[in-house]
PDB file of C-alpha atoms in Angstrom:
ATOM      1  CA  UNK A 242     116.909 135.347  61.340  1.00 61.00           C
ATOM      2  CA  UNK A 243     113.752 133.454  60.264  1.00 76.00           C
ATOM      3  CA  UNK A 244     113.342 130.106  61.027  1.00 92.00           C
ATOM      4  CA  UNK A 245     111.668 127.375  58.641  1.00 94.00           C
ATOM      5  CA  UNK A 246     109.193 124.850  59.509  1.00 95.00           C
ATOM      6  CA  UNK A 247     108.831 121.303  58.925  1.00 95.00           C
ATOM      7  CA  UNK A 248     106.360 122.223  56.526  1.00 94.00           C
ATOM      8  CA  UNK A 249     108.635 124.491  54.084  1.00 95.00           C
ATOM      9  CA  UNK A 250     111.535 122.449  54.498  1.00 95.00           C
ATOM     10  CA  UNK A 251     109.056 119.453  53.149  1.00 93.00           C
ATOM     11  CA  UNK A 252     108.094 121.533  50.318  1.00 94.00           C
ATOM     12  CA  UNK A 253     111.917 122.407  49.368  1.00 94.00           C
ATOM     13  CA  UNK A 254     113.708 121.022  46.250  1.00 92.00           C
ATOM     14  CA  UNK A 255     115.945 118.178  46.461  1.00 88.00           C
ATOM     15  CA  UNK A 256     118.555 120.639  45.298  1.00 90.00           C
ATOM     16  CA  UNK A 257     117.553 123.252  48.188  1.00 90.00           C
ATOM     17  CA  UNK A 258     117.992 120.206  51.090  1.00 90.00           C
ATOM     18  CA  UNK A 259     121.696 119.069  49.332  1.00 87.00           C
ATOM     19  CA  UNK A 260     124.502 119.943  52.218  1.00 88.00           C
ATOM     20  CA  UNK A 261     121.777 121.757  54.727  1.00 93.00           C
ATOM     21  CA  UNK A 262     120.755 120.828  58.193  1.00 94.00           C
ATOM     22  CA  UNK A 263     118.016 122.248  60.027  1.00 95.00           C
ATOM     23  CA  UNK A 264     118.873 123.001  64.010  1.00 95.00           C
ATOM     24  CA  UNK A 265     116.288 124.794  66.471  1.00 94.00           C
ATOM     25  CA  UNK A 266     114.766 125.680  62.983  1.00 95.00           C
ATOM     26  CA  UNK A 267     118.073 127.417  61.449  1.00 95.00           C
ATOM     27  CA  UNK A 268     119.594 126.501  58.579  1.00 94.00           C
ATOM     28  CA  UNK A 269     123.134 125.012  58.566  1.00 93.00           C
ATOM     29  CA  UNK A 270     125.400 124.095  56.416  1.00 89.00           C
ATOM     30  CA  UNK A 271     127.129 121.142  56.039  1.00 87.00           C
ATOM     31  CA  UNK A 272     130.949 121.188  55.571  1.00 81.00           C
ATOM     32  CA  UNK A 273     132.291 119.961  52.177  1.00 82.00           C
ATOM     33  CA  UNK A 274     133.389 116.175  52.631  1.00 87.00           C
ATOM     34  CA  UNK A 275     136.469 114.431  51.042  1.00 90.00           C
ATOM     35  CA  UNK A 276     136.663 111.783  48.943  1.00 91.00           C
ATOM     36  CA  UNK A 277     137.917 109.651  51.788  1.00 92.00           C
ATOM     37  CA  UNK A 278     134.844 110.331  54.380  1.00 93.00           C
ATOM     38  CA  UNK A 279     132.894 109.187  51.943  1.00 94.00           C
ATOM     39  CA  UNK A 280     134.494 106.355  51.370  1.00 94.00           C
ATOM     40  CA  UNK A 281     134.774 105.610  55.062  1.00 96.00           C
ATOM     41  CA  UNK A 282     130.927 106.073  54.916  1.00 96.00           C
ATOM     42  CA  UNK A 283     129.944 103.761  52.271  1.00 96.00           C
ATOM     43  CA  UNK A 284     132.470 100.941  53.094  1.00 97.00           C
ATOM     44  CA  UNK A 285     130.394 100.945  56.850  1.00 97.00           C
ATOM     45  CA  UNK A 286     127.092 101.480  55.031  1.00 98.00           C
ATOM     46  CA  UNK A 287     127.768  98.787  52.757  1.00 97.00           C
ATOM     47  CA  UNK A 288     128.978  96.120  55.734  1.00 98.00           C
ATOM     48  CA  UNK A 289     125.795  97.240  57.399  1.00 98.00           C
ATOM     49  CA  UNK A 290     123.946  96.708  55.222  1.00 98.00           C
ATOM     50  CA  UNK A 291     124.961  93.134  54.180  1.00 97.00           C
ATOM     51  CA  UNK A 292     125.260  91.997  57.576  1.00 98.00           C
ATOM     52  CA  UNK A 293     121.432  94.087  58.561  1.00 97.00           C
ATOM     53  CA  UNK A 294     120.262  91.288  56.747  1.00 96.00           C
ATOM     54  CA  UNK A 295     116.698  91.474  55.726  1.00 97.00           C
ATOM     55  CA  UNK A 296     115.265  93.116  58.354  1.00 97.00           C
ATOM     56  CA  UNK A 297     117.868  96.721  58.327  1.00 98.00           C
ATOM     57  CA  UNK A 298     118.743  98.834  55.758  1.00 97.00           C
ATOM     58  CA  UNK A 299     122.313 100.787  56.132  1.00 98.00           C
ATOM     59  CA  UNK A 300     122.362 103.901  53.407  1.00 96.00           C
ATOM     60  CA  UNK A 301     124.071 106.990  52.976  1.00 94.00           C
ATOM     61  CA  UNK A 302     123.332 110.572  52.939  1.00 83.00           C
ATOM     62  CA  UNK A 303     119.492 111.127  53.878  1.00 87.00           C
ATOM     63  CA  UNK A 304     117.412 113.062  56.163  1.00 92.00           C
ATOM     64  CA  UNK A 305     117.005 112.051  59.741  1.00 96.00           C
ATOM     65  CA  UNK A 306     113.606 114.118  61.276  1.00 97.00           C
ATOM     66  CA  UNK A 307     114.673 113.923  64.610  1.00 97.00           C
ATOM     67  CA  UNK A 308     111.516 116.262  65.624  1.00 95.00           C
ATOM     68  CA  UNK A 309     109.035 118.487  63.997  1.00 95.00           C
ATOM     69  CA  UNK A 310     108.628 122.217  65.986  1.00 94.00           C
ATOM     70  CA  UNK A 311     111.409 123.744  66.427  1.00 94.00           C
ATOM     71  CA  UNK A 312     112.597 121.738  63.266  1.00 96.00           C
ATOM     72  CA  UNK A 313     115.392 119.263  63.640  1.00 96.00           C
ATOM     73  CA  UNK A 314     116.596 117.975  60.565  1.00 95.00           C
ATOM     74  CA  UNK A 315     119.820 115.839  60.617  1.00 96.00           C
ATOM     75  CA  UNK A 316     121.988 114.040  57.135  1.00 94.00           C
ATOM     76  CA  UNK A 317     123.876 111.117  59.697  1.00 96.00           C
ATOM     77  CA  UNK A 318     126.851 110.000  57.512  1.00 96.00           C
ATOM     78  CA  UNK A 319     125.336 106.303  57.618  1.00 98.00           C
ATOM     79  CA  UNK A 320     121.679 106.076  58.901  1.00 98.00           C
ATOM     80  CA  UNK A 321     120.418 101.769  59.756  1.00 98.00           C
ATOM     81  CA  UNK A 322     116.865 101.439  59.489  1.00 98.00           C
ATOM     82  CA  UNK A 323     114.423  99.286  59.747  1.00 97.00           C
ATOM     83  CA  UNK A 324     113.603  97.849  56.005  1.00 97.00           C
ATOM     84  CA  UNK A 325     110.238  98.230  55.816  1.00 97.00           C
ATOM     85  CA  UNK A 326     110.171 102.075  56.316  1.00 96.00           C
ATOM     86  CA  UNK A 327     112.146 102.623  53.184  1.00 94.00           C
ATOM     87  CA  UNK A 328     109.347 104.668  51.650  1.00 94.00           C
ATOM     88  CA  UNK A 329     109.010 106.927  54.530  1.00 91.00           C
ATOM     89  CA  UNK A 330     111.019 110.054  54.107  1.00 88.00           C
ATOM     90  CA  UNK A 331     112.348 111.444  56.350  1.00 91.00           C
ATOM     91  CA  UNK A 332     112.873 108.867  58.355  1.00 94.00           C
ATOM     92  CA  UNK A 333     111.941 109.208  61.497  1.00 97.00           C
ATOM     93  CA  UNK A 334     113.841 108.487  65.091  1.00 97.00           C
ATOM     94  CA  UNK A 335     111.656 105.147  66.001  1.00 97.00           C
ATOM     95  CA  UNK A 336     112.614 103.781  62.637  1.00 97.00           C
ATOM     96  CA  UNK A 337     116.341 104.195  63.483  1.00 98.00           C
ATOM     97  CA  UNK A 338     118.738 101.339  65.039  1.00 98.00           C
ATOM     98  CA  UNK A 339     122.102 102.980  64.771  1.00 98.00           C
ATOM     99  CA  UNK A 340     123.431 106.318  63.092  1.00 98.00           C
ATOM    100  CA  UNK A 341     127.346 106.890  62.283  1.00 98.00           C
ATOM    101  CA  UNK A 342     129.133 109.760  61.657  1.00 97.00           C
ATOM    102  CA  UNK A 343     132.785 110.186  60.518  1.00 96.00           C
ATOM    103  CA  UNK A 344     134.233 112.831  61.797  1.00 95.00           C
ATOM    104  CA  UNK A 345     136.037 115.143  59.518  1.00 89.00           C
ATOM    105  CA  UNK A 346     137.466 118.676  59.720  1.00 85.00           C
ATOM    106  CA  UNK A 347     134.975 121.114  60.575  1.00 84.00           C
ATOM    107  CA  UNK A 348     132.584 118.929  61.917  1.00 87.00           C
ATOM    108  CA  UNK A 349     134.435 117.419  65.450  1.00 91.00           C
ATOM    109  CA  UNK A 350     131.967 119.363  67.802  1.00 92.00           C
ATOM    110  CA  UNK A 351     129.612 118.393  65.965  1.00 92.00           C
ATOM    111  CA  UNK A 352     130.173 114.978  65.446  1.00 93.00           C
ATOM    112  CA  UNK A 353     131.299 114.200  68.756  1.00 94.00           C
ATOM    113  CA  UNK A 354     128.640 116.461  71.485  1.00 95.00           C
ATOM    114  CA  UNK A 355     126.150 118.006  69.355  1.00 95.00           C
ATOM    115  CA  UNK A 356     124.939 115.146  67.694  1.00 96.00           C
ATOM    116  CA  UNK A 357     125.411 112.137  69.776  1.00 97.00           C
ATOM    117  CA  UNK A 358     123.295 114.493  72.206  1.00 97.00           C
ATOM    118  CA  UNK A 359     120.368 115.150  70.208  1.00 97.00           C
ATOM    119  CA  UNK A 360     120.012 111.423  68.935  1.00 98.00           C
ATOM    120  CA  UNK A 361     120.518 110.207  72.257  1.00 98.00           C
ATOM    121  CA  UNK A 362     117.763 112.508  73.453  1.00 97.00           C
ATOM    122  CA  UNK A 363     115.828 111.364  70.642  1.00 97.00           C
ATOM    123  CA  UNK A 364     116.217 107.457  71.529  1.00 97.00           C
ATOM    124  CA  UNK A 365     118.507 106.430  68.476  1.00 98.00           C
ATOM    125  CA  UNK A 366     119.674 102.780  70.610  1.00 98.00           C
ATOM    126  CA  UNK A 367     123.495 102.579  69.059  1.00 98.00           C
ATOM    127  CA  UNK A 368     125.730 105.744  67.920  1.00 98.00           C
ATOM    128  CA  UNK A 369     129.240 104.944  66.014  1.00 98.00           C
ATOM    129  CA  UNK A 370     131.381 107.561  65.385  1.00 97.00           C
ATOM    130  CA  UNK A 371     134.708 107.581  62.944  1.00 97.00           C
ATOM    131  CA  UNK A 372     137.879 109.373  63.806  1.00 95.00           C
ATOM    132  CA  UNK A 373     140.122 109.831  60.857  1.00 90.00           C
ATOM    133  CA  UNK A 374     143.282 111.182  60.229  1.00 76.00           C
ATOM    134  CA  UNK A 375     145.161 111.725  57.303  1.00 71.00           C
ATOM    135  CA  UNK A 376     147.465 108.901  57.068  1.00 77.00           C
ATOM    136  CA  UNK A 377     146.168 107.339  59.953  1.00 87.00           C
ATOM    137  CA  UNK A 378     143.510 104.129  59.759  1.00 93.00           C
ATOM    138  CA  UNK A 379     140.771 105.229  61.492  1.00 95.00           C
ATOM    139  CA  UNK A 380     139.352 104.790  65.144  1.00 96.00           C
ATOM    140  CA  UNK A 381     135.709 103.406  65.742  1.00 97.00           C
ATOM    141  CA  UNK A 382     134.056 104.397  68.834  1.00 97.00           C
ATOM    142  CA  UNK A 383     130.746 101.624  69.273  1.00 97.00           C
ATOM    143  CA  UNK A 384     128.406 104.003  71.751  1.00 97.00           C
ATOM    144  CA  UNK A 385     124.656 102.008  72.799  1.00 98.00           C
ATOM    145  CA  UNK A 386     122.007 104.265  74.362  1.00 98.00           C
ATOM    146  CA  UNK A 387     121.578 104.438  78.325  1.00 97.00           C
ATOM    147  CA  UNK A 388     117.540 104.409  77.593  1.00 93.00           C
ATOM    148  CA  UNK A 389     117.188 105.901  81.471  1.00 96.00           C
ATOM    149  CA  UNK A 390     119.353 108.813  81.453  1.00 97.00           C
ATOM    150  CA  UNK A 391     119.248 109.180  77.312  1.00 96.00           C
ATOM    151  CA  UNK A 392     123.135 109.501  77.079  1.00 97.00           C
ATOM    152  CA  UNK A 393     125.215 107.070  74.979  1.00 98.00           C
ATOM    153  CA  UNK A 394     127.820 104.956  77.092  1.00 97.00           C
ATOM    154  CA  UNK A 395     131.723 104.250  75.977  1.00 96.00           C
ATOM    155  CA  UNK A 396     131.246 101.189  73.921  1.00 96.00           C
ATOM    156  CA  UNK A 397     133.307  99.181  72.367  1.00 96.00           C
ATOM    157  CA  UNK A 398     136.842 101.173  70.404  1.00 96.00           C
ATOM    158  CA  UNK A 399     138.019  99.666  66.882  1.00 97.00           C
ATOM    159  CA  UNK A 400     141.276 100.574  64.958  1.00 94.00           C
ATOM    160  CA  UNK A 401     141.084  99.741  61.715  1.00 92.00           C
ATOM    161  CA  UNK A 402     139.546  96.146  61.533  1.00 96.00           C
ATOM    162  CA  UNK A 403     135.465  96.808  63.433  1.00 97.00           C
ATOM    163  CA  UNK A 404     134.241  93.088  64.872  1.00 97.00           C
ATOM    164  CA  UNK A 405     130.869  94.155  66.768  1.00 97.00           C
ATOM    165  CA  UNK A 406     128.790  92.262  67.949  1.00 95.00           C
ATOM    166  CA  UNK A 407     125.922  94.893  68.630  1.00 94.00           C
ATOM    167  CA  UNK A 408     123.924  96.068  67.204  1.00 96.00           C
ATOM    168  CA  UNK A 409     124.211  92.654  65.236  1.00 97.00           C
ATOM    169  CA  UNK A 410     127.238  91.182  64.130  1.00 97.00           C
ATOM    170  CA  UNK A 411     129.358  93.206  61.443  1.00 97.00           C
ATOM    171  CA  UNK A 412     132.608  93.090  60.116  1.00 97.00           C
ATOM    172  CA  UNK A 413     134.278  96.116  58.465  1.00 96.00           C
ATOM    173  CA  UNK A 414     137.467  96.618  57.542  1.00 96.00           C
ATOM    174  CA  UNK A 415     139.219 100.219  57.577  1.00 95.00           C
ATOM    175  CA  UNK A 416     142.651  99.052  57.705  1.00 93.00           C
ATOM    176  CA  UNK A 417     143.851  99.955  53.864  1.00 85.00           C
ATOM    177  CA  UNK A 418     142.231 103.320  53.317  1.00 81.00           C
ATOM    178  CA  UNK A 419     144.721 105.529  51.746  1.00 67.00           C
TER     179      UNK A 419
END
């Protein structure tokens, strides 16, 4: 299996990046999302966003380079960053404040060791991650960085209605999702 470098995966088409993640180097692919993840995804990006105020950005869908050689290439469900590093693609790890991902079918390893581990090693300060269920409202688990050991701590746990106060103050509400 070859692997691909930072450099070809920079020269790739927009169309060759869509559902792909690069781990160690390897492609992966993504699992197919429903119409409620990404729901669940925009309604946090979108609170986020408002309540990032001028200084964050809270957007959907784009890459994360958490490190050049061995390529590591991540697509967070919900990536805050700071505003003025909207131009710089991909964004990078010191340009991150928080990353979410909503856990779905096919991704809960994922979601819940693999990544938190390699943004936590990559000093990403908050992680959130969505648990969903269909026909349940879902579960928020608020996770800020231990910067000594590099590990995210058990934050703060939200059903339905999120009131954080870290890492700035944001209301979302999850409560009616079908």
């Amino acid at each position: 299996m070859s692997t691909v470098t930072a450099e070809q995966y920079d020269g790739w088409t927009e169309e060759q990046c869509a559902d792909v993640e690069i781990v160690g180097g390897v492609v992966v692919a993504r699992p197919s999302r429903s119409a409620r993840h990404n729901r669940i995804a925009r309604l946090v990006a979108n609170a986020l966003d408002d309540a990032g105020g001028a200084d964050w950005n809270a957007d959907c869908g784009f890459d994360l380079r958490l490190r050049d050689v061995p390529l590591d290439n991540r697509c967070p469900d919900v990536v805050v960053y700071r505003a003025d590093t909207v131009e710089e693609m991909p964004a990078r790890p010191e340009h991150v404040l928080l990353l979410v991902e909503v856990v779905s079918p096919g991704s809960e390893t994922t979601d819940r060791l693999v990544k938190p581990d390699q943004y936590a090693k990559a000093g990403i300060p908050f992680y959130w991650r969505v648990e969903q269920a269909a026909g349940r409202v879902p579960v928020v688990h608020t996770c800020p960085l231990d910067e000594a050991s590099r590990v995210y701590r058990a934050g703060e746990v939200f059903t339905g209605l999120v009131k954080a106060a870290v890492p700035f103050p944001v209301e979302v509400d999850l409560t009616d999702l079908p």
